[in-house]
XYZ file of C-alpha atoms in Angstrom:
373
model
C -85.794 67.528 -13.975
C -83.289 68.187 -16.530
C -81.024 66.002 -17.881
C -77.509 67.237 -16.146
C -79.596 66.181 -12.704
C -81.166 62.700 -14.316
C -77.371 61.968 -15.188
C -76.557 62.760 -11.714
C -78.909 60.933 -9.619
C -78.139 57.759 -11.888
C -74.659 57.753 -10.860
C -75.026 57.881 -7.408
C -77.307 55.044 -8.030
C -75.128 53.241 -9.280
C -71.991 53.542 -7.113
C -74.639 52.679 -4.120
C -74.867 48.856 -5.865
C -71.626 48.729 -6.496
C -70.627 49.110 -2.665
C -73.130 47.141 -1.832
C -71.947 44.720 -4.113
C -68.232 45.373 -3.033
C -69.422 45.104 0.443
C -71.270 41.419 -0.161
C -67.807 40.292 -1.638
C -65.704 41.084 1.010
C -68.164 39.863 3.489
C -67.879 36.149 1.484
C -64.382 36.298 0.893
C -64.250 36.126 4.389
C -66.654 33.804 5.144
C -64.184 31.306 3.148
C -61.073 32.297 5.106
C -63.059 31.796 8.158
C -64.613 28.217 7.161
C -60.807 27.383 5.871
C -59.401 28.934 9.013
C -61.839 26.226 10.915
C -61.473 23.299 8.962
C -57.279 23.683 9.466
C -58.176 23.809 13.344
C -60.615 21.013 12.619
C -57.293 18.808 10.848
C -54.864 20.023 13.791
C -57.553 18.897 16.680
C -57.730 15.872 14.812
C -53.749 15.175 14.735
C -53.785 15.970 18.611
C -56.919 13.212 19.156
C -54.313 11.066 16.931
C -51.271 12.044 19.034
C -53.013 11.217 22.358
C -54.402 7.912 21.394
C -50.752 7.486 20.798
C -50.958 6.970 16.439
C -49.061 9.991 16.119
C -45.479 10.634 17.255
C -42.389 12.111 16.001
C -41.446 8.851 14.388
C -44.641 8.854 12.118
C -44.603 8.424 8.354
C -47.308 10.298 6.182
C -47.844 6.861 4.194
C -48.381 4.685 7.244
C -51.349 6.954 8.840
C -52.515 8.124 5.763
C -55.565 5.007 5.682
C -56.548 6.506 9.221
C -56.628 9.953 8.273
C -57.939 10.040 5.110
C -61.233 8.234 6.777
C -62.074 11.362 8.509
C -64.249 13.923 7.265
C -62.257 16.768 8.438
C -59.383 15.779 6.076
C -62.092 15.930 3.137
C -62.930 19.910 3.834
C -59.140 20.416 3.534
C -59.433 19.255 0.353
C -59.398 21.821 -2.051
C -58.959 24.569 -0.403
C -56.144 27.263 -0.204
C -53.837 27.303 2.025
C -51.392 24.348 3.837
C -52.658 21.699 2.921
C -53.488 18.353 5.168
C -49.481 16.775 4.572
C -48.218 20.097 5.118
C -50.117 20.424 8.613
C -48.961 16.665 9.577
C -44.996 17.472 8.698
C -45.505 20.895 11.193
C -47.123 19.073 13.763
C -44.124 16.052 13.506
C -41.288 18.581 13.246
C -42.482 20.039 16.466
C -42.847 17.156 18.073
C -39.274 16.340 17.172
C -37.971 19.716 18.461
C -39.275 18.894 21.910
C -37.058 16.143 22.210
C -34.359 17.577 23.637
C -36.517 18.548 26.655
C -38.143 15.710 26.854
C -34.826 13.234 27.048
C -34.000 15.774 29.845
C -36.939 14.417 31.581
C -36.785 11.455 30.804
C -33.361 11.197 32.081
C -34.593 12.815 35.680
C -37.378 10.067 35.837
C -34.866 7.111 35.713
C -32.635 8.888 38.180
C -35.330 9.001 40.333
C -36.156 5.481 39.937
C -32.680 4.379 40.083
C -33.304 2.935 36.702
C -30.150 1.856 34.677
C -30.314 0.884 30.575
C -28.450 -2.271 29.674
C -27.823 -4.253 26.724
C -30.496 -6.563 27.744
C -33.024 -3.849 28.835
C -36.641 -4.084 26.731
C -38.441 -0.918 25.580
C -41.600 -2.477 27.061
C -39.575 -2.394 30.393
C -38.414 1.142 29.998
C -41.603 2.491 28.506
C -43.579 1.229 32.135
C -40.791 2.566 34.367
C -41.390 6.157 32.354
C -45.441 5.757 32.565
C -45.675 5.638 36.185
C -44.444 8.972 36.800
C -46.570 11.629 36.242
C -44.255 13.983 34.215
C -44.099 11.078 31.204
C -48.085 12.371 30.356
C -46.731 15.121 28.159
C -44.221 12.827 26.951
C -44.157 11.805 23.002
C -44.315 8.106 22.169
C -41.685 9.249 19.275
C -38.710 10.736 21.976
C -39.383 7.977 24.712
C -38.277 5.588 21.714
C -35.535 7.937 20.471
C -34.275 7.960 23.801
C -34.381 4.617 24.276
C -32.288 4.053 21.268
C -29.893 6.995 22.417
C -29.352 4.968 25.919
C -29.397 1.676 24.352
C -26.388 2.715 22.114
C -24.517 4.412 24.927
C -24.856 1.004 26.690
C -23.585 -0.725 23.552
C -20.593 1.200 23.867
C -19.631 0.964 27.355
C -19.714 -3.335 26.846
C -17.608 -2.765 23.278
C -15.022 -0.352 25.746
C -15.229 -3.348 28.486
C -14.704 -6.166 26.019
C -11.541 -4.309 24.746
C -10.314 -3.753 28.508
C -10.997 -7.095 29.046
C -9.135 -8.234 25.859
C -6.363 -6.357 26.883
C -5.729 -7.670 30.007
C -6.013 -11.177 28.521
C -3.369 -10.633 26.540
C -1.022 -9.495 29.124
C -1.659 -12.100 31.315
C -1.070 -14.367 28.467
C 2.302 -12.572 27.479
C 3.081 -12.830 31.413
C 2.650 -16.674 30.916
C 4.625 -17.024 27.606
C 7.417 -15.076 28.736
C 7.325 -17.122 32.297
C 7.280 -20.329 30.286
C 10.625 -18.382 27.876
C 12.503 -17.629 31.173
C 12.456 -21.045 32.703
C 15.183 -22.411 34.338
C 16.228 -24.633 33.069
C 14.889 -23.733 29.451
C 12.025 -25.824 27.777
C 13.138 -28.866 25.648
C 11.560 -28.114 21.913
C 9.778 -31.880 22.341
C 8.240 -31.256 26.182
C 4.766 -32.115 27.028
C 2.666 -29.484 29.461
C 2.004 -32.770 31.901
C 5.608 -33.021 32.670
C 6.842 -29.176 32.737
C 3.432 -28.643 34.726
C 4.786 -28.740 38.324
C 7.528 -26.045 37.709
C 5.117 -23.539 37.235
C 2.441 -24.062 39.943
C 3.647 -20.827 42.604
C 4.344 -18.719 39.645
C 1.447 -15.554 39.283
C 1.851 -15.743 35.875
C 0.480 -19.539 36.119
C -2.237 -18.486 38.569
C -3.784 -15.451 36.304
C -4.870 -18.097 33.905
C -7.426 -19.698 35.506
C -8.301 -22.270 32.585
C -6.254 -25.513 32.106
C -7.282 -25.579 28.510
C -6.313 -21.861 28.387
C -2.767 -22.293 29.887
C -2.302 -25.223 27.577
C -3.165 -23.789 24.168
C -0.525 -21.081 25.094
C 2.353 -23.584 25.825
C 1.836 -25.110 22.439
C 1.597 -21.653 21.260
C 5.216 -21.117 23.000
C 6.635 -24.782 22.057
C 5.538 -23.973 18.254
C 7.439 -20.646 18.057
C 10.116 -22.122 19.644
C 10.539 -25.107 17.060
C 9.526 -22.474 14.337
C 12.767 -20.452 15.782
C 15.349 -23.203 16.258
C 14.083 -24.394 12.251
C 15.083 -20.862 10.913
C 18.446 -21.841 13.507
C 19.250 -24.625 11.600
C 18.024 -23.558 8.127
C 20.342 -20.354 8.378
C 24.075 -22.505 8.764
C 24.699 -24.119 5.518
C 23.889 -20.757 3.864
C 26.373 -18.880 5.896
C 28.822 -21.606 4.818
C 28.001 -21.394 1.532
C 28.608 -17.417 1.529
C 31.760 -17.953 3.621
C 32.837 -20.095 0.687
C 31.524 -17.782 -2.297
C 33.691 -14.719 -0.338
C 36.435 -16.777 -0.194
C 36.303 -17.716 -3.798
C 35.746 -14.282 -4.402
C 38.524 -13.308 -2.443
C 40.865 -15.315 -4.592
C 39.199 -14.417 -7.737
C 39.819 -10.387 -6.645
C 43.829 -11.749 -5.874
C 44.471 -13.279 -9.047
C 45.016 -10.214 -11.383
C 47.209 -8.519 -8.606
C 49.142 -11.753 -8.412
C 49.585 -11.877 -11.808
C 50.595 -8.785 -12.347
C 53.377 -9.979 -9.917
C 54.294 -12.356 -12.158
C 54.354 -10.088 -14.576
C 57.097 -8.178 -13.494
C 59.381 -11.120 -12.071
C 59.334 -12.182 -16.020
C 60.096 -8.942 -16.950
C 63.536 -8.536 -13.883
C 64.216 -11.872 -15.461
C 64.222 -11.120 -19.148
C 66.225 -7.729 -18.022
C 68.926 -10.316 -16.362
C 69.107 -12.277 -19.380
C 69.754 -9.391 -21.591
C 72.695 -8.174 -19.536
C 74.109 -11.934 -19.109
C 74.179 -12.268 -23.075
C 77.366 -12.117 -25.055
C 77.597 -9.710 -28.035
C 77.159 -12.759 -30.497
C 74.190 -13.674 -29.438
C 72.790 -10.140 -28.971
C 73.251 -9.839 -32.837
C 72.107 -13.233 -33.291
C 68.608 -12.021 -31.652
C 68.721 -8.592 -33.065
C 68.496 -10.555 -36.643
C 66.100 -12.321 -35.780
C 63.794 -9.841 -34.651
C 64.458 -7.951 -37.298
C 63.127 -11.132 -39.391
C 59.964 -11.549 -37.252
C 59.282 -7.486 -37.954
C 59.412 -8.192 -41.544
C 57.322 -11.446 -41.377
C 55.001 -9.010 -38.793
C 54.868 -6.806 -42.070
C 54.143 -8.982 -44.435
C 51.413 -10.682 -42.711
C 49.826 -7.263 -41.695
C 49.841 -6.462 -45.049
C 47.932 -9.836 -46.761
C 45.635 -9.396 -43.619
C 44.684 -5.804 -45.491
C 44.044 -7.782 -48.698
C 42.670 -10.679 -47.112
C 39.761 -9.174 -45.116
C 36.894 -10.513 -47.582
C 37.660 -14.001 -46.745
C 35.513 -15.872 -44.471
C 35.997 -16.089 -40.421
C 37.351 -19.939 -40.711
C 39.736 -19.056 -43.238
C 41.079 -16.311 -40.959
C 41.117 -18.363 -37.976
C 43.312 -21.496 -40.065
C 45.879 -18.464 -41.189
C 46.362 -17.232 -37.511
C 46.802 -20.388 -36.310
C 49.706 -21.048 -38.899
C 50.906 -17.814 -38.169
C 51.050 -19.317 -34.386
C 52.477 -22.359 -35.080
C 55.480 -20.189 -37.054
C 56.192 -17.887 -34.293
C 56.463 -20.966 -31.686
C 58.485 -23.228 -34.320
C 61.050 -19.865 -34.471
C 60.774 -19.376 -30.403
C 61.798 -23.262 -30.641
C 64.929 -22.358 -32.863
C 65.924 -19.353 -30.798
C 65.524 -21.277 -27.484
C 67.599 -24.221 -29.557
C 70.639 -21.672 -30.515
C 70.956 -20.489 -27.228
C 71.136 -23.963 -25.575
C 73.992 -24.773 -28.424
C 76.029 -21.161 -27.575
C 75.540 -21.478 -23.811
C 75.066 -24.665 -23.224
C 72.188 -24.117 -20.630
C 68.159 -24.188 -21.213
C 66.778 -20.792 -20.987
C 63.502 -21.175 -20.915
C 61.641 -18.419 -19.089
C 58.696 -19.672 -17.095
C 60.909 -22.902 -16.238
C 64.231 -21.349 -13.865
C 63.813 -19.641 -10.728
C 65.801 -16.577 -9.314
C 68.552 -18.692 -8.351
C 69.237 -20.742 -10.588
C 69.192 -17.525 -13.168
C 71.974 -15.862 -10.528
C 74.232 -19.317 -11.013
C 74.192 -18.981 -15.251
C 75.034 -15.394 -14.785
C 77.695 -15.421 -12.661
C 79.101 -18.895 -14.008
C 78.850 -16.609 -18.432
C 80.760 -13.754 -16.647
C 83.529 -16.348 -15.581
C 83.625 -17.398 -19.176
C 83.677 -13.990 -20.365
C 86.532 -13.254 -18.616
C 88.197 -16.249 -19.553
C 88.135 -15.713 -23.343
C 89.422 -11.993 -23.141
């Protein structure tokens, strides 16, 4: 044999061990898939032994069972191996156990029907959970969704008393509105100090009286009713002097708001009077007043023009110089009013004659007028 068929024969040799080798690996690989295949059906056989015996439910927690499983030994050959592991198998089998609830409440529903079975507020579980035994449909039943449906009809029950309670709170209060407004439309009305033993009798045949059936009901409402009403007639009372005082404030308003008009009235009486004057003087005595104005315009002057010079001074030394100035120009209104009285022989002092007595002096110069020409 030469080499070329030594070489040959060797490798054919050797690619026989390696499929054989191949082959053995394979064969163990699937040994293990097998064996971990088993020990998952193992763990899920287990879970239904724990779900009949009733430990397992949809309601189960990992934590609480977890001192029961971990005891068996088909929990320990999950251990290490690939795969799910044991928690992941327990949340499948409780998430399927939750999806059948639906169907289950159906059922569930169909067996009280049947047993003409009605949840209340004061219904047990251990009362609904023997009514649901007895039937023979509740065997495939989870321990989890009989309690979640307990719950679900012990909540709907809740409900229905909350929707009666407000119904019945309702109707209380009308009928104690009804009695209120009986007791507000008596005839004649209630005294503010009357006592439910003496008013009693006038309300015996009313239906308003007769829907309360309690006496301590019917008289918490009439000294409801007599409270308001004494709360009322205070506000009555309390509300009077304050519209007289704003009746007086408007009125003192009002003649606040009339005083500028009125004096503006005044105003121009003065004024028709001083124009009267004027045309009742005598040529004399115009010139007479024309000098002097033309005095008190010079004086005006003057004064205007030490004012100018006079502004650094203080504010008391101003005040002492205006009120000379004042006591000047009435000492000169004095003389004037005197020089008059001397020509005419009458006071005429404005703010003291009246229309009148103004037409009299007129009339009576224009006689003397026409006397001297």
């Amino acid at each position: 044999m030469d080499k070329e068929d030594a070489l040959v024969c060797f490798q054919d040799h050797i690619r026989s061990l390696e499929k054989v080798e191949d082959d053995e690996k394979e064969r163990q690989r699937n040994r293990v898939k097998r064996l971990q295949r088993k020990n998952r059906e193992a763990f899920s056989a287990f879970l239904d032994e724990m779900h009949e015996q009733g430990k397992l439910h949809s309601m189960s927690l990992w934590m609480d069972l977890y001192p029961a499983v971990s005891a068996d030994q088909r929990f320990h050959r999950m251990l290490g191996q690939t795969g799910s592991t044991p928690l992941d198998l327990f949340k499948f089998y409780v998430e399927e156990l939750k999806a059948r609830f639906h169907d289950e409440k159906k059922i569930i529903k169909d067996i009280l029907k049947d047993k003409t079975f009605a949840v209340e507020i004061q219904t047990t579980f251990e009362d609904f959970a023997t009514v649901i035994s007895i039937d023979k449909r509740a065997a495939t039943l989870d321990a989890g969704n009989i309690k979640l449906t307990f719950n679900s009809l012990i909540e709907k029950a809740e409900a229905r008393d909350r929707e009666r309670q407000k119904e019945e709170a309702r109707r209380q209060r009308r009928k104690e509105s009804a009695f209120k407004s009986m007791l507000k439309q008596a005839a004649p009305p209630l005294d503010v100090h009357a006592q439910w033993d003496d008013v009693r009798d006038r309300f015996v045949n009313d239906s308003s009286f007769d829907a309360i059936t309690v006496e301590s009901e019917r008289i918490r409402l009439f000294k409801e009713y007599m409270s308001a009403l004494e709360e009322t007639c205070g506000h009555h009372h309390s509300k009077q002097p304050s519209k007289k005082k704003k009746s007086k404030k408007h009125r003192s308003k009002r003649s606040r708001s009339r005083t500028p008009s009125e004096s503006e009235e005044e105003r121009s009486h003065r004024r028709s009077k001083k124009k009267k004057r004027s045309h009742s003087r005598t040529p004399s005595d115009n010139a007479s007043m024309s000098d002097e104005s033309d005095q008190t315009s010079r004086k005006s002057k003057k004064h205007k023009k030490k004012s100018k010079k006079k502004r650094h001074r203080t504010a008391s030394s101003e005040s002492e110089s205006d009120n000379r100035e004042r006591g000047e120009v009435s000492s000169k209104r004095k003389q004037t009013s005197d020089s008059r009285k001397e020509k005419t022989g009458w006071d005429t002092s404005e703010s003291e004659l009246s229309e009148g007595e103004l037409e009299k002096r007129r009339r009576q110069l224009l006689k003397q007028l026409a006397d001297d020409q």
